[in-house]
Amino acid sequence: MTAAVMAACVQVHAQNTLAKEFKSTGNGNPISSNVFCADPTALEYNGRLYVYGTNDHQEFLANGKKGDNTYGNIKSIVIFSTVDMVNWTFHGTIDTKKICSGWVTNPWYQSFGVSWAPSVTWRTTADGTDEFFLYFCNSSHGVGVLKANSPVGPWKSPLNKLLIHYDSPGAFPMGSSANFDPGVVVDDNGVGWISFGGLNDNGQILPDNARIAKLKSSMTELDGKAVRIPAPYHFEANELNVIGGKYVYTYCSHWSRNDAEWNTYKSEKGISASIPGGGTMCYMVSDNPTDPDSWVYKGAYGPGVAGNNHSHLQKFKGNYYHIYHNHGSVLLDEMKKAGAVDASAGDYRSICVNKATVSESSATVNTVTLDIEGCEAVGTLNPYELQEMETMATCGGISYEDFSNVKKNTRISTLGNDASSTLQVRMSENSWTYVRNVDFGANGASKIMLRAKGQGTVEIRIGRKAVKASATFNVSSDDMTDYVVDVDPSKFTGKKNLYFVVSSGTDLYIDAWQANDATTGIHNVERGEPVQRQFFDLSGRRVTDSRQHRGIVIEQYTDGNGVKHSRKRL
């Protein structure tokens, strides 16, 4: 056998023994290859897109990875973010059950039960403070609200009960339509608005089950009575945008249709839009949201998916995106084919993204094409900044653990849903992560740091899984340690796709990685020169006093030998 053939056989063997991928390395959808999530909403902040969703994965685990998703165990909200639309950072979950544990229990319908279908927005106050507000539906009973000063928290409940419930002015009374699926926006004048409602459509073209209300300046109280949005075929999945100075309301349609009824509606309203298909995402436009007669139906823009539909329209880096969920055909079905989950598992959803075409001058949204390929990159990943190991395009055989919440002397996370704001990636032999479009620049990298603990070997492979390692880290420590290796700058130059592969070992925990530019060299600290330390929160904002900061911070410092380090700490 020739050396070339032997090498090829070794590579094929390595390829086949690596953990199974359920999301192809060539596809952008879904955004997560190992976390089920749905009902997306989003915001842009400091050049990063944050996506929030219903934590279907919590139900998936509670059901033993089998059976149908009945949504009753979902008491948290997931957070992902991206800078380039191809690599996504999993920030963990917002533990709504814990945050809302102090809510009233009487009347029962104002208390906390579950957290589905979030909607998020943010603003900068007059004193320069950034405030983030996240609204979620508490089953069909109403809408709760959380508040934070960072897109990843820590989140608090500003109220001791639901913001919107059966007794709210203009809301639906008990036994009628659902006060759920909130959609929120802050308009160009700094005024907050919230939409909600759905179900109980009775097959009518105008079921009268959608509402919108103005929010007071606190963003945690309605400013007056909620009013009707006359949305044709309205079912659920409300969201709001302001585009070109106009209010744009999006929603999922129900499935009953009558052509004669639609033609009459078109004639009365003077519109030309075609009748929407069942379960499609539709939209309406208004100049005055509290005037029901001002809302104009513009048509359907989001194709239907199997089961219910829920999406958000978001602008990021000059492009509009349709962020939606898919009912298992992307991720769950692939897991079933591989025998990774029980065949009975059903309706565990995945968040996907495709580009949308929007005319801002006319507030017109063209029909979106849904595909598994996803979006083109709108930037590159900077390896010279600290990169969380939870940032990836896809992966195989990994899991997430909260390193501040694992019981001592056990391997059991006390969180219960495999995620939090303080994450590390758990990997074993043959597991891997994949990062796309890493730009090492013209000079390349001379060193790479991997922050890890455990016993084993981690390799960086460039371009393909089954190639010789271009960097190797021999990990052997009980605590998180920065392992720094020298690398060949000629290999780590320009744009590269990287695989982080565990070639040996069990229960390795990896926190982050970072490269050092070949032109930078090692900074020699002169005697008496102070050690440099800086602290940042998980959104990248500088923390001036880490002792007063609640939660996790990123500490960046230079040690006495001039070596730069980055690490998480509480």
GROMACS .gro file of N, CA and C in nm, residues 84-191:
model
  324
   84ASP      N    1  -2.151   3.773   1.266
   84ASP     CA    2  -2.128   3.748   1.123
   84ASP      C    3  -2.236   3.667   1.053
   85MET      N    4  -2.340   3.623   1.126
   85MET     CA    5  -2.453   3.546   1.073
   85MET      C    6  -2.419   3.402   1.037
   86VAL      N    7  -2.298   3.357   1.066
   86VAL     CA    8  -2.264   3.216   1.042
   86VAL      C    9  -2.214   3.145   1.168
   87ASN      N   10  -2.146   3.217   1.256
   87ASN     CA   11  -2.105   3.162   1.385
   87ASN      C   12  -2.197   3.219   1.493
   88TRP      N   13  -2.248   3.132   1.580
   88TRP     CA   14  -2.343   3.173   1.682
   88TRP      C   15  -2.290   3.138   1.820
   89THR      N   16  -2.298   3.235   1.911
   89THR     CA   17  -2.259   3.213   2.050
   89THR      C   18  -2.382   3.178   2.132
   90PHE      N   19  -2.377   3.066   2.201
   90PHE     CA   20  -2.486   3.029   2.292
   90PHE      C   21  -2.456   3.089   2.429
   91HIS      N   22  -2.541   3.182   2.472
   91HIS     CA   23  -2.521   3.249   2.601
   91HIS      C   24  -2.595   3.178   2.714
   92GLY      N   25  -2.666   3.072   2.682
   92GLY     CA   26  -2.739   3.001   2.786
   92GLY      C   27  -2.883   3.046   2.794
   93THR      N   28  -2.937   3.044   2.915
   93THR     CA   29  -3.079   3.071   2.931
   93THR      C   30  -3.107   3.177   3.036
   94ILE      N   31  -3.225   3.235   3.024
   94ILE     CA   32  -3.280   3.323   3.127
   94ILE      C   33  -3.375   3.236   3.210
   95ASP      N   34  -3.344   3.217   3.336
   95ASP     CA   35  -3.422   3.129   3.423
   95ASP      C   36  -3.544   3.204   3.474
   96THR      N   37  -3.650   3.206   3.393
   96THR     CA   38  -3.769   3.283   3.429
   96THR      C   39  -3.837   3.229   3.554
   97LYS      N   40  -3.833   3.099   3.573
   97LYS     CA   41  -3.897   3.041   3.692
   97LYS      C   42  -3.835   3.099   3.819
   98LYS      N   43  -3.703   3.108   3.822
   98LYS     CA   44  -3.634   3.161   3.939
   98LYS      C   45  -3.658   3.311   3.953
   99ILE      N   46  -3.648   3.383   3.840
   99ILE     CA   47  -3.663   3.528   3.844
   99ILE      C   48  -3.802   3.568   3.889
  100CYS      N   49  -3.903   3.492   3.847
  100CYS     CA   50  -4.042   3.528   3.874
  100CYS      C   51  -4.101   3.450   3.992
  101SER      N   52  -4.016   3.389   4.073
  101SER     CA   53  -4.064   3.306   4.184
  101SER      C   54  -4.141   3.387   4.288
  102GLY      N   55  -4.119   3.518   4.295
  102GLY     CA   56  -4.187   3.601   4.395
  102GLY      C   57  -4.318   3.660   4.348
  103TRP      N   58  -4.364   3.618   4.231
  103TRP     CA   59  -4.490   3.672   4.180
  103TRP      C   60  -4.608   3.629   4.268
  104VAL      N   61  -4.714   3.709   4.261
  104VAL     CA   62  -4.834   3.679   4.339
  104VAL      C   63  -4.892   3.544   4.297
  105THR      N   64  -4.962   3.481   4.389
  105THR     CA   65  -5.033   3.357   4.357
  105THR      C   66  -5.184   3.375   4.357
  106ASN      N   67  -5.228   3.495   4.391
  106ASN     CA   68  -5.371   3.526   4.393
  106ASN      C   69  -5.394   3.665   4.333
  107PRO      N   70  -5.470   3.677   4.224
  107PRO     CA   71  -5.537   3.568   4.154
  107PRO      C   72  -5.438   3.481   4.076
  108TRP      N   73  -5.472   3.355   4.058
  108TRP     CA   74  -5.382   3.257   3.999
  108TRP      C   75  -5.336   3.296   3.860
  109TYR      N   76  -5.420   3.365   3.784
  109TYR     CA   77  -5.387   3.393   3.645
  109TYR      C   78  -5.292   3.511   3.628
  110GLN      N   79  -5.249   3.571   3.741
  110GLN     CA   80  -5.146   3.674   3.735
  110GLN      C   81  -5.011   3.622   3.783
  111SER      N   82  -5.004   3.494   3.818
  111SER     CA   83  -4.880   3.434   3.868
  111SER      C   84  -4.799   3.374   3.754
  112PHE      N   85  -4.678   3.327   3.784
  112PHE     CA   86  -4.590   3.270   3.681
  112PHE      C   87  -4.621   3.123   3.662
  113GLY      N   88  -4.616   3.079   3.536
  113GLY     CA   89  -4.635   2.939   3.505
  113GLY      C   90  -4.531   2.887   3.408
  114VAL      N   91  -4.523   2.950   3.291
  114VAL     CA   92  -4.428   2.910   3.187
  114VAL      C   93  -4.378   3.037   3.117
  115SER      N   94  -4.280   3.019   3.027
  115SER     CA   95  -4.230   3.135   2.950
  115SER      C   96  -4.211   3.093   2.805
  116TRP      N   97  -4.297   3.145   2.718
  116TRP     CA   98  -4.291   3.115   2.575
  116TRP      C   99  -4.281   3.246   2.496
  117ALA      N  100  -4.239   3.234   2.371
  117ALA     CA  101  -4.251   3.338   2.269
  117ALA      C  102  -4.209   3.478   2.317
  118PRO      N  103  -4.081   3.497   2.347
  118PRO     CA  104  -4.036   3.628   2.394
  118PRO      C  105  -4.035   3.733   2.284
  119SER      N  106  -4.039   3.859   2.326
  119SER     CA  107  -4.016   3.973   2.237
  119SER      C  108  -3.929   4.072   2.313
  120VAL      N  109  -3.830   4.130   2.247
  120VAL     CA  110  -3.730   4.208   2.317
  120VAL      C  111  -3.707   4.341   2.249
  121THR      N  112  -3.671   4.442   2.327
  121THR     CA  113  -3.633   4.571   2.273
  121THR      C  114  -3.538   4.638   2.372
  122TRP      N  115  -3.478   4.750   2.331
  122TRP     CA  116  -3.390   4.824   2.421
  122TRP      C  117  -3.392   4.971   2.386
  123ARG      N  118  -3.343   5.052   2.478
  123ARG     CA  119  -3.338   5.197   2.459
  123ARG      C  120  -3.225   5.254   2.544
  124THR      N  121  -3.184   5.376   2.514
  124THR     CA  122  -3.089   5.451   2.595
  124THR      C  123  -3.164   5.565   2.661
  125THR      N  124  -3.159   5.572   2.792
  125THR     CA  125  -3.233   5.674   2.865
  125THR      C  126  -3.162   5.808   2.856
  126ALA      N  127  -3.226   5.911   2.909
  126ALA     CA  128  -3.171   6.047   2.903
  126ALA      C  129  -3.037   6.058   2.974
  127ASP      N  130  -3.015   5.974   3.075
  127ASP     CA  131  -2.887   5.981   3.148
  127ASP      C  132  -2.781   5.890   3.088
  128GLY      N  133  -2.811   5.832   2.970
  128GLY     CA  134  -2.713   5.750   2.900
  128GLY      C  135  -2.712   5.604   2.938
  129THR      N  136  -2.808   5.559   3.019
  129THR     CA  137  -2.816   5.419   3.060
  129THR      C  138  -2.888   5.337   2.954
  130ASP      N  139  -2.831   5.223   2.919
  130ASP     CA  140  -2.897   5.131   2.827
  130ASP      C  141  -2.988   5.039   2.907
  131GLU      N  142  -3.114   5.029   2.861
  131GLU     CA  143  -3.212   4.944   2.928
  131GLU      C  144  -3.269   4.844   2.828
  132PHE      N  145  -3.282   4.719   2.872
  132PHE     CA  146  -3.332   4.611   2.788
  132PHE      C  147  -3.459   4.555   2.852
  133PHE      N  148  -3.561   4.534   2.769
  133PHE     CA  149  -3.688   4.483   2.817
  133PHE      C  150  -3.726   4.359   2.736
  134LEU      N  151  -3.758   4.253   2.807
  134LEU     CA  152  -3.797   4.128   2.742
  134LEU      C  153  -3.935   4.088   2.793
  135TYR      N  154  -4.028   4.068   2.699
  135TYR     CA  155  -4.165   4.032   2.730
  135TYR      C  156  -4.187   3.887   2.686
  136PHE      N  157  -4.265   3.812   2.762
  136PHE     CA  158  -4.290   3.672   2.727
  136PHE      C  159  -4.433   3.635   2.761
  137CYS      N  160  -4.484   3.533   2.695
  137CYS     CA  161  -4.620   3.491   2.726
  137CYS      C  162  -4.618   3.381   2.830
  138ASN      N  163  -4.709   3.394   2.926
  138ASN     CA  164  -4.724   3.303   3.037
  138ASN      C  165  -4.843   3.212   3.005
  139SER      N  166  -4.819   3.116   2.914
  139SER     CA  167  -4.928   3.038   2.856
  139SER      C  168  -5.025   3.135   2.789
  140SER      N  169  -5.153   3.109   2.795
  140SER     CA  170  -5.251   3.199   2.732
  140SER      C  171  -5.301   3.306   2.828
  141HIS      N  172  -5.249   3.305   2.952
  141HIS     CA  173  -5.305   3.391   3.055
  141HIS      C  174  -5.262   3.536   3.045
  142GLY      N  175  -5.143   3.561   2.989
  142GLY     CA  176  -5.098   3.698   2.983
  142GLY      C  177  -4.952   3.712   2.948
  143VAL      N  178  -4.899   3.831   2.969
  143VAL     CA  179  -4.764   3.867   2.928
  143VAL      C  180  -4.685   3.919   3.048
  144GLY      N  181  -4.565   3.861   3.068
  144GLY     CA  182  -4.475   3.908   3.171
  144GLY      C  183  -4.364   3.992   3.112
  145VAL      N  184  -4.291   4.065   3.196
  145VAL     CA  185  -4.182   4.149   3.150
  145VAL      C  186  -4.061   4.135   3.242
  146LEU      N  187  -3.942   4.132   3.182
  146LEU     CA  188  -3.815   4.132   3.254
  146LEU      C  189  -3.733   4.253   3.210
  147LYS      N  190  -3.638   4.293   3.293
  147LYS     CA  191  -3.557   4.412   3.263
  147LYS      C  192  -3.412   4.384   3.296
  148ALA      N  193  -3.320   4.444   3.217
  148ALA     CA  194  -3.177   4.428   3.240
  148ALA      C  195  -3.104   4.550   3.185
  149ASN      N  196  -2.976   4.561   3.218
  149ASN     CA  197  -2.890   4.665   3.162
  149ASN      C  198  -2.789   4.610   3.065
  150SER      N  199  -2.808   4.486   3.022
  150SER     CA  200  -2.724   4.419   2.925
  150SER      C  201  -2.811   4.322   2.849
  151PRO      N  202  -2.782   4.294   2.722
  151PRO     CA  203  -2.865   4.201   2.646
  151PRO      C  204  -2.861   4.058   2.698
  152VAL      N  205  -2.760   4.025   2.781
  152VAL     CA  206  -2.754   3.890   2.839
  152VAL      C  207  -2.781   3.891   2.989
  153GLY      N  208  -2.824   4.005   3.042
  153GLY     CA  209  -2.860   4.011   3.183
  153GLY      C  210  -2.746   4.058   3.271
  154PRO      N  211  -2.761   4.041   3.404
  154PRO     CA  212  -2.866   3.964   3.470
  154PRO      C  213  -3.003   4.031   3.460
  155TRP      N  214  -3.107   3.949   3.445
  155TRP     CA  215  -3.243   3.995   3.429
  155TRP      C  216  -3.317   3.995   3.563
  156LYS      N  217  -3.406   4.092   3.577
  156LYS     CA  218  -3.489   4.103   3.697
  156LYS      C  219  -3.634   4.122   3.654
  157SER      N  220  -3.723   4.092   3.746
  157SER     CA  221  -3.864   4.118   3.722
  157SER      C  222  -3.902   4.249   3.789
  158PRO      N  223  -3.938   4.352   3.711
  158PRO     CA  224  -3.973   4.481   3.771
  158PRO      C  225  -4.111   4.480   3.835
  159LEU      N  226  -4.191   4.377   3.808
  159LEU     CA  227  -4.325   4.365   3.864
  159LEU      C  228  -4.334   4.239   3.947
  160ASN      N  229  -4.441   4.227   4.026
  160ASN     CA  230  -4.463   4.105   4.104
  160ASN      C  231  -4.578   4.022   4.047
  161LYS      N  232  -4.610   4.048   3.919
  161LYS     CA  233  -4.718   3.975   3.852
  161LYS      C  234  -4.705   4.002   3.702
  162LEU      N  235  -4.798   3.948   3.624
  162LEU     CA  236  -4.799   3.971   3.480
  162LEU      C  237  -4.825   4.118   3.448
  163LEU      N  238  -4.766   4.165   3.342
  163LEU     CA  239  -4.793   4.299   3.292
  163LEU      C  240  -4.931   4.306   3.228
  164ILE      N  241  -4.964   4.206   3.146
  164ILE     CA  242  -5.094   4.197   3.080
  164ILE      C  243  -5.161   4.069   3.124
  165HIS      N  244  -5.288   4.078   3.164
  165HIS     CA  245  -5.363   3.962   3.211
  165HIS      C  246  -5.511   3.984   3.180
  166TYR      N  247  -5.595   3.893   3.227
  166TYR     CA  248  -5.737   3.898   3.194
  166TYR      C  249  -5.804   4.029   3.237
  167ASP      N  250  -5.752   4.093   3.342
  167ASP     CA  251  -5.815   4.214   3.396
  167ASP      C  252  -5.759   4.342   3.336
  168SER      N  253  -5.660   4.334   3.248
  168SER     CA  254  -5.600   4.454   3.191
  168SER      C  255  -5.698   4.524   3.097
  169PRO      N  256  -5.699   4.657   3.096
  169PRO     CA  257  -5.793   4.731   3.010
  169PRO      C  258  -5.772   4.697   2.862
  170GLY      N  259  -5.877   4.651   2.798
  170GLY     CA  260  -5.871   4.619   2.656
  170GLY      C  261  -5.822   4.478   2.626
  171ALA      N  262  -5.774   4.405   2.729
  171ALA     CA  263  -5.728   4.267   2.708
  171ALA      C  264  -5.848   4.174   2.697
  172PHE      N  265  -5.822   4.050   2.658
  172PHE     CA  266  -5.929   3.953   2.642
  172PHE      C  267  -5.967   3.893   2.777
  173PRO      N  268  -6.095   3.891   2.809
  173PRO     CA  269  -6.139   3.832   2.937
  173PRO      C  270  -6.122   3.681   2.934
  174MET      N  271  -6.123   3.621   3.052
  174MET     CA  272  -6.107   3.477   3.063
  174MET      C  273  -6.215   3.404   2.982
  175GLY      N  274  -6.171   3.304   2.906
  175GLY     CA  275  -6.264   3.227   2.827
  175GLY      C  276  -6.277   3.272   2.683
  176SER      N  277  -6.212   3.385   2.650
  176SER     CA  278  -6.215   3.432   2.510
  176SER      C  279  -6.080   3.406   2.446
  177SER      N  280  -6.026   3.502   2.373
  177SER     CA  281  -5.897   3.482   2.307
  177SER      C  282  -5.781   3.489   2.406
  178ALA      N  283  -5.662   3.451   2.359
  178ALA     CA  284  -5.545   3.442   2.446
  178ALA      C  285  -5.470   3.575   2.452
  179ASN      N  286  -5.431   3.614   2.572
  179ASN     CA  287  -5.345   3.733   2.591
  179ASN      C  288  -5.199   3.688   2.587
  180PHE      N  289  -5.153   3.648   2.468
  180PHE     CA  290  -5.018   3.590   2.464
  180PHE      C  291  -4.942   3.636   2.340
  181ASP      N  292  -4.823   3.579   2.319
  181ASP     CA  293  -4.737   3.611   2.205
  181ASP      C  294  -4.715   3.762   2.189
  182PRO      N  295  -4.645   3.823   2.285
  182PRO     CA  296  -4.624   3.968   2.276
  182PRO      C  297  -4.530   4.007   2.162
  183GLY      N  298  -4.550   4.126   2.109
  183GLY     CA  299  -4.458   4.186   2.013
  183GLY      C  300  -4.435   4.330   2.056
  184VAL      N  301  -4.310   4.371   2.076
  184VAL     CA  302  -4.280   4.501   2.132
  184VAL      C  303  -4.187   4.578   2.042
  185VAL      N  304  -4.198   4.711   2.045
  185VAL     CA  305  -4.108   4.798   1.972
  185VAL      C  306  -4.104   4.934   2.041
  186VAL      N  307  -3.990   5.003   2.031
  186VAL     CA  308  -3.978   5.142   2.072
  186VAL      C  309  -3.969   5.224   1.945
  187ASP      N  310  -4.063   5.319   1.927
  187ASP     CA  311  -4.069   5.391   1.800
  187ASP      C  312  -3.965   5.503   1.793
  188ASP      N  313  -3.968   5.578   1.683
  188ASP     CA  314  -3.867   5.682   1.659
  188ASP      C  315  -3.877   5.797   1.758
  189ASN      N  316  -3.988   5.806   1.830
  189ASN     CA  317  -4.006   5.909   1.932
  189ASN      C  318  -3.976   5.858   2.072
  190GLY      N  319  -3.928   5.735   2.082
  190GLY     CA  320  -3.895   5.678   2.211
  190GLY      C  321  -4.013   5.621   2.286
  191VAL      N  322  -4.126   5.604   2.219
  191VAL     CA  323  -4.247   5.550   2.281
  191VAL      C  324  -4.253   5.400   2.259
   0.00000   0.00000   0.00000
